[in-house]
Short mmCIF file of C-alpha atoms and ligand atoms in Angstrom, two decimals:
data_model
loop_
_atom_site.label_atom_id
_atom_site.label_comp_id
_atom_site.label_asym_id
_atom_site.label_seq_id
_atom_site.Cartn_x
_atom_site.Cartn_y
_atom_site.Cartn_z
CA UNK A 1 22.91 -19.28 -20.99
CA UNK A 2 20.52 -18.31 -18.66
CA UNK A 3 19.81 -14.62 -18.33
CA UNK A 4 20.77 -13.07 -14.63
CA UNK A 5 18.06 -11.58 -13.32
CA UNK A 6 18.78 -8.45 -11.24
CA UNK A 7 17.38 -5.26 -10.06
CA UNK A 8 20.54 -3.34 -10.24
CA UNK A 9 23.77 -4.54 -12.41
CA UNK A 10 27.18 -2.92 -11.49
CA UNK A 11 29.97 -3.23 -13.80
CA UNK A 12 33.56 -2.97 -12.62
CA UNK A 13 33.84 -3.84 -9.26
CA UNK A 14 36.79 -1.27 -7.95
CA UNK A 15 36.19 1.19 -5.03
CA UNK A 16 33.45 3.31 -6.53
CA UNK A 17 31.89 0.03 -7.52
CA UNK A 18 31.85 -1.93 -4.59
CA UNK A 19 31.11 0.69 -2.50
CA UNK A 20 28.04 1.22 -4.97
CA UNK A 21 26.65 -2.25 -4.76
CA UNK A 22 27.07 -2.12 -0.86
CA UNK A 23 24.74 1.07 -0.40
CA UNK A 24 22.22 -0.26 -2.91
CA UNK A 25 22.19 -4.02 -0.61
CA UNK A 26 20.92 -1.89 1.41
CA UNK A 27 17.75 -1.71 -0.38
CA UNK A 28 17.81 -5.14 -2.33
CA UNK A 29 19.61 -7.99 -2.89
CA UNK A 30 18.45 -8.25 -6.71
CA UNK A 31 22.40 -7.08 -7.52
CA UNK A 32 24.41 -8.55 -9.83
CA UNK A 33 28.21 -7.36 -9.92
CA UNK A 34 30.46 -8.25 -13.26
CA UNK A 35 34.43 -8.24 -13.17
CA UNK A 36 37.46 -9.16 -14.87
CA UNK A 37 39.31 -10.12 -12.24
CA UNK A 38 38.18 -13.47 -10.68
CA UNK A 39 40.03 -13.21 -7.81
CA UNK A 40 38.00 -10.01 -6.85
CA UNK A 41 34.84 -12.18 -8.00
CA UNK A 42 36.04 -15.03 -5.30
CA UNK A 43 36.06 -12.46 -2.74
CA UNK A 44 32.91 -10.81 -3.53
CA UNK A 45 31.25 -13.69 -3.77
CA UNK A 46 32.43 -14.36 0.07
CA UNK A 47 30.79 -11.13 0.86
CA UNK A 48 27.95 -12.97 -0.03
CA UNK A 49 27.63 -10.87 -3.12
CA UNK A 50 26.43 -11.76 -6.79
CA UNK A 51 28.78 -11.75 -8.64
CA UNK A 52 30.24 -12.95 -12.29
CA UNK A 53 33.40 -13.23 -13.62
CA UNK A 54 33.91 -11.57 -17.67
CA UNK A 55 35.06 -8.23 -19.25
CA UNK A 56 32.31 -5.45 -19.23
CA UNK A 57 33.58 -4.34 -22.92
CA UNK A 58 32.14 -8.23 -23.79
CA UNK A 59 28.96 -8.00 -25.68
CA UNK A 60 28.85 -12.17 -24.45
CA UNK A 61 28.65 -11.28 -20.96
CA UNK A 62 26.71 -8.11 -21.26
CA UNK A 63 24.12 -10.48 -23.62
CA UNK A 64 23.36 -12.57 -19.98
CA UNK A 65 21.97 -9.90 -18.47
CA UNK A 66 18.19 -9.91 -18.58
CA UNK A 67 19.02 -6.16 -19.59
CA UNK A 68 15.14 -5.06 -20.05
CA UNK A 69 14.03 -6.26 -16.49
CA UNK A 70 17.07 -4.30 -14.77
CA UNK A 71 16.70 -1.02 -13.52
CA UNK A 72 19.49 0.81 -13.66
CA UNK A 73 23.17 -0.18 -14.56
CA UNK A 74 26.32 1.30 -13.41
CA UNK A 75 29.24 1.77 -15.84
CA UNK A 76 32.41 2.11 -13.03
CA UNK A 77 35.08 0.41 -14.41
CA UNK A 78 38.32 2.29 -14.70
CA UNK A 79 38.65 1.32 -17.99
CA UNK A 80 36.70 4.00 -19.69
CA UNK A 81 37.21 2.76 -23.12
CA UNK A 82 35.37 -0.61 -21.88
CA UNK A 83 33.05 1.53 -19.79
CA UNK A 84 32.00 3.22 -23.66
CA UNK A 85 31.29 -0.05 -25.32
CA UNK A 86 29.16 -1.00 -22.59
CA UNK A 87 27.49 2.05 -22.42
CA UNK A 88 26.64 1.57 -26.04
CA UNK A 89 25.71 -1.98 -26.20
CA UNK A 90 22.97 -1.31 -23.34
CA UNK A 91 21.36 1.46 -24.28
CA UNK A 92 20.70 -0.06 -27.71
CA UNK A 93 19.53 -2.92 -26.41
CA UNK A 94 17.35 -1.29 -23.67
CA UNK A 95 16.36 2.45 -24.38
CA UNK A 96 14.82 2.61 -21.02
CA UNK A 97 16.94 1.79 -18.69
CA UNK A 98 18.91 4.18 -16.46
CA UNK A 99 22.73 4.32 -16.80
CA UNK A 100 25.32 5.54 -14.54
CA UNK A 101 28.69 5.86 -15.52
CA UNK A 102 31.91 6.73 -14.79
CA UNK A 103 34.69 8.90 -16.43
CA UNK A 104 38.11 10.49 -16.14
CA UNK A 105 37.38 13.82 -17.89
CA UNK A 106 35.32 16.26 -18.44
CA UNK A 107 35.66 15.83 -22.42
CA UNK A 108 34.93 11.68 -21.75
CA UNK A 109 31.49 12.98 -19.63
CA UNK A 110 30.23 14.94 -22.76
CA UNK A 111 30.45 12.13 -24.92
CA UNK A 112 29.07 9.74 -22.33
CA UNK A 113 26.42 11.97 -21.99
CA UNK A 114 25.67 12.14 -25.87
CA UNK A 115 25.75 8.32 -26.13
CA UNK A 116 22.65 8.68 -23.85
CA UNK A 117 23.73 8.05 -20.30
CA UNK A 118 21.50 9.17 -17.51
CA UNK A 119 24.19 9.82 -14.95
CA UNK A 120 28.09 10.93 -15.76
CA UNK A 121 30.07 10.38 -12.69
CA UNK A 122 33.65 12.26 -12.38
CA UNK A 123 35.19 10.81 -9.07
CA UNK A 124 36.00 13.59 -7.01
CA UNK A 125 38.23 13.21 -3.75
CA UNK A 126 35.31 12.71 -1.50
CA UNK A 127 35.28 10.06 -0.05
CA UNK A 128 34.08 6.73 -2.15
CA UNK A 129 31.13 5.93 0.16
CA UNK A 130 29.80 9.68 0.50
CA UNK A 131 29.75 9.38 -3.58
CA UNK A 132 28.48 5.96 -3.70
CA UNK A 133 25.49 7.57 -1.60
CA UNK A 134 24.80 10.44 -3.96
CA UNK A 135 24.71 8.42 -6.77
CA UNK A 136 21.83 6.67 -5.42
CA UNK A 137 19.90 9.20 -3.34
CA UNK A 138 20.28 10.87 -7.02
CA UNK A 139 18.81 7.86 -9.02
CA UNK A 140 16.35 7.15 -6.83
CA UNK A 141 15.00 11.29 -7.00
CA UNK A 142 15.40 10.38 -11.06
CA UNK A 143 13.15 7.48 -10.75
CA UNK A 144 10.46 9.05 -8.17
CA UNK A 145 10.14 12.47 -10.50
CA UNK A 146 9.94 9.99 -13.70
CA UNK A 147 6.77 8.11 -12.16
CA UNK A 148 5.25 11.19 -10.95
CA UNK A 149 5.65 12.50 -14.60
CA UNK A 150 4.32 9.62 -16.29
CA UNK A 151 1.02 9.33 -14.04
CA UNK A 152 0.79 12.86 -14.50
CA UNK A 153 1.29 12.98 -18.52
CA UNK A 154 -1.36 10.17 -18.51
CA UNK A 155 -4.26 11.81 -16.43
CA UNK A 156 -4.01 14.84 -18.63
CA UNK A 157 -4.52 12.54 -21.68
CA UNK A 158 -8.41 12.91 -20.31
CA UNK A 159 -8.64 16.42 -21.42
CA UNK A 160 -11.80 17.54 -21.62
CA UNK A 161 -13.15 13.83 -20.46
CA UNK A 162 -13.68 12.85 -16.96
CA UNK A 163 -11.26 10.62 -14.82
CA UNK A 164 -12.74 8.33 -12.25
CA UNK A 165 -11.03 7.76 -9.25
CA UNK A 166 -12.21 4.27 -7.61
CA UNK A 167 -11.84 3.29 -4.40
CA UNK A 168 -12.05 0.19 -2.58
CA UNK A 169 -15.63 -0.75 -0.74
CA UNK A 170 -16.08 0.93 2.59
CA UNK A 171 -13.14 3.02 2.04
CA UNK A 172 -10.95 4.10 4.81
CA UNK A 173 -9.04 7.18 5.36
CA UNK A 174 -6.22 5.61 3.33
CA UNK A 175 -7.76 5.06 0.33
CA UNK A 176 -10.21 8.41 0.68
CA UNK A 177 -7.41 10.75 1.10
CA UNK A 178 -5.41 8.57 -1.56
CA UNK A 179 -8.33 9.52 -4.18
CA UNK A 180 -8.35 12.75 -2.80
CA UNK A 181 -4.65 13.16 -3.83
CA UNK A 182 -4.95 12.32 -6.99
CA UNK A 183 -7.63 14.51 -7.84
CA UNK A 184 -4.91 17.10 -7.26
CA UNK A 185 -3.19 16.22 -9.36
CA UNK A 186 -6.03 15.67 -12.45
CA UNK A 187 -6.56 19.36 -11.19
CA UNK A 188 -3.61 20.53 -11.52
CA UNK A 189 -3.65 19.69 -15.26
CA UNK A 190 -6.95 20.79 -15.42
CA UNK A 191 -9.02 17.41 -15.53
CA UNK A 192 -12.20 17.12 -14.18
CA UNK A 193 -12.29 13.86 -11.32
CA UNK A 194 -14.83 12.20 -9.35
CA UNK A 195 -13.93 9.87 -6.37
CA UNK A 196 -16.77 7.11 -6.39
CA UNK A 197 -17.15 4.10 -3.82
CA UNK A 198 -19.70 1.61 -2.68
CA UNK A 199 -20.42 0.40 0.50
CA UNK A 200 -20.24 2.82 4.04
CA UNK A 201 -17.82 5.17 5.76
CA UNK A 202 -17.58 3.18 8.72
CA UNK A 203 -16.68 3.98 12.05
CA UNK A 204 -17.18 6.95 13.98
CA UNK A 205 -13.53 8.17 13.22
CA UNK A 206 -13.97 7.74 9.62
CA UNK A 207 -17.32 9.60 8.99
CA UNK A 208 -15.84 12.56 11.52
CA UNK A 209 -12.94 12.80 8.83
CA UNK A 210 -15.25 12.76 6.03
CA UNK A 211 -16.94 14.95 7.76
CA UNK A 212 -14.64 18.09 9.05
CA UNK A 213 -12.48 17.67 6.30
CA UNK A 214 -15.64 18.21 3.59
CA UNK A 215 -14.27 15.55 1.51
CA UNK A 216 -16.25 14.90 -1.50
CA UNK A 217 -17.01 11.65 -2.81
CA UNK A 218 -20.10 9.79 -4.45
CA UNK A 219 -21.86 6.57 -3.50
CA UNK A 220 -22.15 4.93 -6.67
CA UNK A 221 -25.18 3.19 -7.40
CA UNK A 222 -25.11 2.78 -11.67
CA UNK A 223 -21.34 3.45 -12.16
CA UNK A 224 -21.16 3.56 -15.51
CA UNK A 225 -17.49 3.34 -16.96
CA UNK A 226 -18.44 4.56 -20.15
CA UNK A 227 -19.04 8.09 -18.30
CA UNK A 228 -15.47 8.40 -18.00
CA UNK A 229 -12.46 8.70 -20.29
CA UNK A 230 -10.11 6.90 -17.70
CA UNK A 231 -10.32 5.29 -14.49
CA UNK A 232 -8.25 4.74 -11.98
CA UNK A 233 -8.18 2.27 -9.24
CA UNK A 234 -6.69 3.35 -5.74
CA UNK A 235 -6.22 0.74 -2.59
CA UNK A 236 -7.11 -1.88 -4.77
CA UNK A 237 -5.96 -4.18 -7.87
CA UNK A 238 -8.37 -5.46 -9.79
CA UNK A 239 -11.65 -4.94 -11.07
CA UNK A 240 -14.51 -6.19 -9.40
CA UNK A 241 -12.33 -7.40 -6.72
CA UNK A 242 -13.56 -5.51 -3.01
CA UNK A 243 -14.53 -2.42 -5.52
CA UNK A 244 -17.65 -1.59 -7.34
CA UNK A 245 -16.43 -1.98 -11.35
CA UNK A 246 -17.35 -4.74 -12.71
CA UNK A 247 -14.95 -7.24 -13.38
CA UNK A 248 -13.24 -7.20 -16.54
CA UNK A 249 -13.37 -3.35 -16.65
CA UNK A 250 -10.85 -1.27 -18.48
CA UNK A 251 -8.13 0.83 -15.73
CA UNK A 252 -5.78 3.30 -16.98
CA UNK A 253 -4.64 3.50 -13.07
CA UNK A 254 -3.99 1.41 -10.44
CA UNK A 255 -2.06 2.52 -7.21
CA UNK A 256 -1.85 0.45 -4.05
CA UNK A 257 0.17 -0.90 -1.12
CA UNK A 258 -1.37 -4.22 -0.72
CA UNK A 259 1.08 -7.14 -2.22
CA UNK A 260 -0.72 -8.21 -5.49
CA UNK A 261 -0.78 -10.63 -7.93
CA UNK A 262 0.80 -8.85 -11.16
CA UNK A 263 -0.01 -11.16 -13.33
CA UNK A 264 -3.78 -10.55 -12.41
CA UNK A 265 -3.18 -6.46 -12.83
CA UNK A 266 -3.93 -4.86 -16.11
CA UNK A 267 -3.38 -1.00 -16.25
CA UNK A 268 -1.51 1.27 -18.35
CA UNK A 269 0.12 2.90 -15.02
CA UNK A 270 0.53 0.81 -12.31
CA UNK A 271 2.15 1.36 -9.06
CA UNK A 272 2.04 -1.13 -6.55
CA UNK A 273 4.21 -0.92 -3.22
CA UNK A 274 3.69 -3.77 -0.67
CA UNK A 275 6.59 -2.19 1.38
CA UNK A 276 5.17 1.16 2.18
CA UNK A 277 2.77 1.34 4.93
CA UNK A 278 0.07 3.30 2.96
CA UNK A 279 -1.08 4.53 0.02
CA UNK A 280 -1.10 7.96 1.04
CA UNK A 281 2.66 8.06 1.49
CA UNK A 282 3.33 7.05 -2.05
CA UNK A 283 0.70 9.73 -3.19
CA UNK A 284 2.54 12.11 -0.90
CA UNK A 285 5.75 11.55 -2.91
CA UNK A 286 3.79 12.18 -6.08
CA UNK A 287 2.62 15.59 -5.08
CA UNK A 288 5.59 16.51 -4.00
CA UNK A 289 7.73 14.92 -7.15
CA UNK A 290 5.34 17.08 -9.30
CA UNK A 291 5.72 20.17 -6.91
CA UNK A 292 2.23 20.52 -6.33
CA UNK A 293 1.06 23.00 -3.41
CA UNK A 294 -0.65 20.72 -0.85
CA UNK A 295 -3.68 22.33 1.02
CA UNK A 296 -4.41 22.20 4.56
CA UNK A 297 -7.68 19.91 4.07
CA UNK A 298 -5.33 17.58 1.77
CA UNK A 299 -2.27 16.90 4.08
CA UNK A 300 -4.41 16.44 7.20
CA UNK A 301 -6.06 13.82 5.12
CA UNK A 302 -2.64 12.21 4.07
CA UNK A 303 -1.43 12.50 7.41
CA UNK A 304 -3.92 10.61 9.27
CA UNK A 305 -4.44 8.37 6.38
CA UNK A 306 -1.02 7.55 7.38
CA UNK A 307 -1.33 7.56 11.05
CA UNK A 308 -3.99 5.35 10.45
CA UNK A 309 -2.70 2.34 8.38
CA UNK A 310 0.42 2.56 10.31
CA UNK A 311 -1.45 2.05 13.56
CA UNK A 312 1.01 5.50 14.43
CA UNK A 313 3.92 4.21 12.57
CA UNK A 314 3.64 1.07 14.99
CA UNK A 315 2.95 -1.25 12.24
CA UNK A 316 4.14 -2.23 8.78
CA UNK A 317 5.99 1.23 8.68
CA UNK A 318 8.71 1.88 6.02
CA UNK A 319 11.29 5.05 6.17
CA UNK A 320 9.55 6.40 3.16
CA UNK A 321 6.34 6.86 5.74
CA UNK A 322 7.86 8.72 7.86
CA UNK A 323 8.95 11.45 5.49
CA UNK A 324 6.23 11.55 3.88
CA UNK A 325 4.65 12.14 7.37
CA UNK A 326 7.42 14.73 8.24
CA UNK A 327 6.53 16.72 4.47
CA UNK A 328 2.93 16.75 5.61
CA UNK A 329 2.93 17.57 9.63
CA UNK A 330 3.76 21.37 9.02
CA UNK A 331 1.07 21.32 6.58
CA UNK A 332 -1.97 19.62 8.19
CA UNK A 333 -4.61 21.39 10.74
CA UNK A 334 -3.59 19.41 13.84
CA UNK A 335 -7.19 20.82 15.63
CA UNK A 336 -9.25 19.20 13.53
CA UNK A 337 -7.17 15.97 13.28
CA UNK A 338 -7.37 15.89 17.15
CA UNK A 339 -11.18 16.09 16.37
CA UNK A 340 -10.71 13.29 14.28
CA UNK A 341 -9.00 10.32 16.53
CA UNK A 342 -11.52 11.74 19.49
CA UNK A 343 -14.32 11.78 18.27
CA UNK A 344 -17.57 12.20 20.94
CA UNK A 345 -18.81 8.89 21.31
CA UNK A 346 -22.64 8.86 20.94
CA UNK A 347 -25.35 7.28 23.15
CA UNK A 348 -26.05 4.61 21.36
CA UNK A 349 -22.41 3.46 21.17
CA UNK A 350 -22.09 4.01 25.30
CA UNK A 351 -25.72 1.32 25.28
CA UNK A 352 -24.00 -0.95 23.47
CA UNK A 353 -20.70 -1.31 25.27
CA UNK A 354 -22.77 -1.15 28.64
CA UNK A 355 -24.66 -4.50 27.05
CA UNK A 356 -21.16 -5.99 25.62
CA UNK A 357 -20.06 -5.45 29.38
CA UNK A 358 -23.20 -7.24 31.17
CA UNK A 359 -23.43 -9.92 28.56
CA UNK A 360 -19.99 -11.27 27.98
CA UNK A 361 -18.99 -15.11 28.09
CA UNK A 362 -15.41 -15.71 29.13
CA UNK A 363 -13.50 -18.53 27.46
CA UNK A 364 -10.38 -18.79 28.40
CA UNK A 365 -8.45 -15.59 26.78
CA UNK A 366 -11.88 -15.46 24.33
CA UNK A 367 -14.32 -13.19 25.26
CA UNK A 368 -17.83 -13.28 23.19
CA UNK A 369 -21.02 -10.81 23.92
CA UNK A 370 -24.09 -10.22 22.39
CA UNK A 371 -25.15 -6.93 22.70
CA UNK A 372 -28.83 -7.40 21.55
CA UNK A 373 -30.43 -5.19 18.80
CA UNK A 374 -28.17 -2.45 17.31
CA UNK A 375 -29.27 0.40 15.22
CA UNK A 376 -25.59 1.61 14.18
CA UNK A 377 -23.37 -1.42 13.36
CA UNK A 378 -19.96 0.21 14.22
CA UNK A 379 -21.07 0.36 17.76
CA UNK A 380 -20.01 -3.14 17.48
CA UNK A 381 -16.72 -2.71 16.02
CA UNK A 382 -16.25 -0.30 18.71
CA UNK A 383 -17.72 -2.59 21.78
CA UNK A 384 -15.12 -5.42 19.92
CA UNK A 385 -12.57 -3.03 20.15
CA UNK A 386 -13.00 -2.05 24.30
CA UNK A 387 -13.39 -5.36 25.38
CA UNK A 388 -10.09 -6.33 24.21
CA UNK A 389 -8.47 -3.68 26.82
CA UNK A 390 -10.07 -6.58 29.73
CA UNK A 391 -7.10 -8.14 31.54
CA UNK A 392 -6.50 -11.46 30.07
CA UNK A 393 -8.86 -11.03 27.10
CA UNK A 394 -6.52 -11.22 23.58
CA UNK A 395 -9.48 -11.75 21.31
CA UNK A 396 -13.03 -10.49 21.25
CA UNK A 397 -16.06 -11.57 19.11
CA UNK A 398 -19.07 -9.09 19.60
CA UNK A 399 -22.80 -9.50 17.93
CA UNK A 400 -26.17 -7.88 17.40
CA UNK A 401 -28.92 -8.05 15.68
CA UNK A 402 -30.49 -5.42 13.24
CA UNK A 403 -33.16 -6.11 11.27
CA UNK A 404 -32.90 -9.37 10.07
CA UNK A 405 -29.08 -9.70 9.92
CA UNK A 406 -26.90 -10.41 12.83
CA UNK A 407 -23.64 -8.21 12.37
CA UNK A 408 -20.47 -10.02 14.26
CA UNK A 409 -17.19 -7.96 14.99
CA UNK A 410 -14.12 -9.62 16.07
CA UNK A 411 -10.89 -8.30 17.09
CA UNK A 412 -7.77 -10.03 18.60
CA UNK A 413 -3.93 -9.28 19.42
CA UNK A 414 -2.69 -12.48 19.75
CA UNK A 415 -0.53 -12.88 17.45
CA UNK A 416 -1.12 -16.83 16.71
CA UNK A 417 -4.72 -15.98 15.93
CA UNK A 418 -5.74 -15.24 12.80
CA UNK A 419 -9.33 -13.90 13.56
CA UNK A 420 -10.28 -13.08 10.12
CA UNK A 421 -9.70 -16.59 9.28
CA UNK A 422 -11.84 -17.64 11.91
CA UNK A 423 -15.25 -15.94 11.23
CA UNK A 424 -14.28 -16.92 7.41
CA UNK A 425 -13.86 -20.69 8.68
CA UNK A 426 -17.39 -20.27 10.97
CA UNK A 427 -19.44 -18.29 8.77
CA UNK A 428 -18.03 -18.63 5.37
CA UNK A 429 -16.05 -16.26 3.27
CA UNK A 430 -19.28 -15.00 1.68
CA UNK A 431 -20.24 -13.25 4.64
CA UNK A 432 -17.23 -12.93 6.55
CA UNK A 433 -14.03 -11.04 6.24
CA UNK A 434 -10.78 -8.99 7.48
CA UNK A 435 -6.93 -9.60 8.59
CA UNK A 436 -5.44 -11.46 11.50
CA UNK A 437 -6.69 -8.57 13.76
CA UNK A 438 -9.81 -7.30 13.22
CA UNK A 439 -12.59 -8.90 11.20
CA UNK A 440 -16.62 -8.91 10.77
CA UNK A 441 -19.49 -10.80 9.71
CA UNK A 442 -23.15 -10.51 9.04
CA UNK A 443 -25.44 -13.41 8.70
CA UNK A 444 -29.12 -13.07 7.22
CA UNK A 445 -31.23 -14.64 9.32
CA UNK A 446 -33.08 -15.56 6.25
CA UNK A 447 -36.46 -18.12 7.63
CA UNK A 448 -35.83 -17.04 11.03
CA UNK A 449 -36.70 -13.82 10.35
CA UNK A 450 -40.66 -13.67 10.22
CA UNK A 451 -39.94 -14.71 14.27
CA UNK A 452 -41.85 -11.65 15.49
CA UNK A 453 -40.63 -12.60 18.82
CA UNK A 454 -37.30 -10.65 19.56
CA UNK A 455 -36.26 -12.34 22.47
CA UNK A 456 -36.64 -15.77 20.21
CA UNK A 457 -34.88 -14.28 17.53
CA UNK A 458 -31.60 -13.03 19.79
CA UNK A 459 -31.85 -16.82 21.51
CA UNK A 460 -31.32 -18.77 18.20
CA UNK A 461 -28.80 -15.92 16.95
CA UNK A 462 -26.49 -16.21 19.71
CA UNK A 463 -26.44 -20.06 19.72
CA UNK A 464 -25.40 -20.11 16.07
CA UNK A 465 -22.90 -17.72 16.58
CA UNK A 466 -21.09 -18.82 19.85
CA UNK A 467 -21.66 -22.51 18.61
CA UNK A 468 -20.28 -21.96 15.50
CA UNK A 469 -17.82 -19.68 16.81
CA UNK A 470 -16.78 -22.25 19.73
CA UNK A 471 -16.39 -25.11 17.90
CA UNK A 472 -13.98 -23.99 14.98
CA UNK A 473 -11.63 -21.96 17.46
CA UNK A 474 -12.26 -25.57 19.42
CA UNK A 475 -13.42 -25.20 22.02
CA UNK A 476 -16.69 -27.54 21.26
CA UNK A 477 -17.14 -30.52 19.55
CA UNK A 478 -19.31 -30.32 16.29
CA UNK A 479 -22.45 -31.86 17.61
CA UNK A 480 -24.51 -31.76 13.87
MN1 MN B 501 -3.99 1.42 2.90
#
């Protein structure tokens, strides 16, 4: 037989259990339900419920269960005798598991509780839903304090070592005020951490939080892992992938909300959330889990490292973010983060977007400008940005030229354009990157650039970007 793979099993499908497996649907559909009775199993299975028909006292039927790769199992038949041998069978089988279960008595709970159950349930006359919600509110507090723990036991396993915290290249408030979390925590068992990055602190926004916030972090040039007892690996997966160890690189610690491939992730602790909107929200949960004073400088970095990712809990937003949002608010200095999202734009970046302005080419809902030579490349990003505020521009492709590269931002809010795809698709995913709504380039100009001749040099950079550009959004035939 097949083994049934679930996140949650519930045995005994009477009130208590029922009403269980309909608060945890809430959360996932990985349930599986087992009960004698098949007629209940008919009907449950009309509820468009998982369910199987066989007696939870059966080691046959308990055997099916993929029993290691469940999380948690609730024991709430009324047939407590049954609910004992199941109890039994389990947690031999799978010491880690968590186990709810149910019982009549007070005498039955101690013995439950002895056979190594995590959760001894005594139905009270509440009513079955308001218990059915406890129970899981309760597990779920089990589960979030456990993983705290364990990320905490392992950082202190660096002693008198030092823990590296990695983040991923040009780091964003997410991932910076991530690190910055769990350098708390090292603290708070007394382990020395250094955050280390490569690449910029873009954007004006970004270096003004780095900034008033005095957040400490190293450019790494010559990371050396052997420098550090453990590292961990926050906003990101794997080594060498958009971070600056080199592939193949031992991690203790990986922590992230991007949707990765598992197989590819090696750590001893990994935590990996693609449903929460950002990182800092899970390491909110962990400071709090491990009851961990947050400081002012701290939560106004979670907070907008929040704010930020969720676009202001506009975008990919899960309930979890907003809590953690509502934990930190009281905390955080809202002055500074004010000074943050505004901050004074400088003279170069008003240039720029008066050349973006003078120069732009309408095509259709496209708009593309070259902005001549830059000095500070986010002035593009931030020219990109503006233009897309134009009436009837949904996409925006900005470019200058700085030395001998030509730096190429690109923003768009229609949603059937996927922009980082496009400068990937034009200039190749070697020098181009980002997400459906904001994405950059830079191109060496590599023989063009002993041109002395500026004005030359702009001329044949903006017909290889607009042509290129043009012709795979389609707007001009390949002519080469
Ligand atoms: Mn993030």
């Amino acid at each position: 037989m097949k083994p049934i793979k679930a996140i949650y099993a519930v045995l005994g499908s009477g009130g208590i259990g029922l009403a269980l497996a309909k608060e945890l649907e809430t959360r996932t559909k990985n349930i599986i339900l087992v009960d004698n009775d098949a007629a209940k199993v008919e009907t449950l299975k009309e509820q468009n419920l998982n369910a199987v028909q066989g007696n939870i006292g059966d080691n046959e039927i308990l055997s099916s269960l993929d029993i290691q790769n469940i999380e948690s199992v609730f024991i709430m038949s009324s047939d407590i005798e049954a609910n004992k041998k199941a109890l039994n069978f389990i947690r031999k089988k799978a010491p880690d598991v968590q186990i709810v279960t149910r019982v009549n008595t007070y005498q039955e709970k101690e013995e439950m509780e002895a056979a190594g159950a995590d959760l001894v349930v005594l139905p009270s006359n509440l009513p079955i839903k308001a218990i059915a919600s406890a129970i899981v509110q309760y597990i779920e507090k089990m589960k979030s304090v456990k993983l705290a723990q364990d990320l905490k036991k392992l950082i202190s396993t660096v002693g008198e070592g030092k823990l590296a915290i990695i983040v991923h290249d040009n780091p964003d408030p997410d991932a910076i005020s991530s690190a910055m979390g769990l350098k708390e925590i090292a603290n708070s068992v007394g382990v020395k951490a250094e955050i280390l990055y490569r690449g910029i602190i873009g954007h004006h926004e970004n270096k003004a939080f780095v900034n008033l916030l005095d957040i400490e972090m190293d450019q790494s040039k010559d990371f050396k892992a052997s420098d550090y007892k453990k590292i961990a690996l926050i906003e990101s997966s794997v080594p060498g992938v958009n971070n600056l160890l080199p592939p193949g690189t031992k991690v203790s610690i990986v922590i992230d909300h991007h949707q990765a491939n598992l197989e590819e992730v090696e750590a001893e602790y990994i935590d990996i959330r693609p449903n929460i909107g950002a990182t800092a929200t899970i390491m909110t949960k962990y400071l709090q889990e491990l009851e961990i004073p947050i400081k002012t400088e701290l939560a106004t970095a979670l907070l907008y490292g929040i704010k930020v990712d969720t676009n202001d809990f506009r975008r990919n937003t899960d309930p979890a973010d907003m809590t953690a949002a509502a934990y930190l608010f009281p905390l955080a200095n809202h002055d500074i983060l004010n000074r943050i999202e505004a901050p004074s734009k400088s003279t170069e970046s008003i240039d720029i977007l008066g050349e973006a302005i003078k120069n732009r080419q309408i095509k259709g809902s496209y708009l593309i400008s070259n902005v001549g030579t830059i000095r500070d490349r986010d002035t593009l990003a931030q020219a990109a940005d503006y233009m897309l505020t134009l009436e009837g521009i949904t996409t925006t492709l900005v470019f200058g030229l700085s030395e001998d590269t030509i730096y190429i931002s690109g923003r768009s809010r229609d949603d059937r354009i996927n922009i980082g795809k496009i400068l990937t698709d034009a200039f190749g995913a070697d020098k181009a990157g980002g997400h459906a709504s904001l994405a950059g380039a830079q191109i060496p100009l590599g023989v063009f650039s002993g041109t002395k001749d500026k004005q030359t040099l702009l001329k044949l950079a903006e017909e290889a970007v607009v042509k290129r550009f043009l012709t795979v959004i389609g707007m001009k035939k390949e002519t080469n």
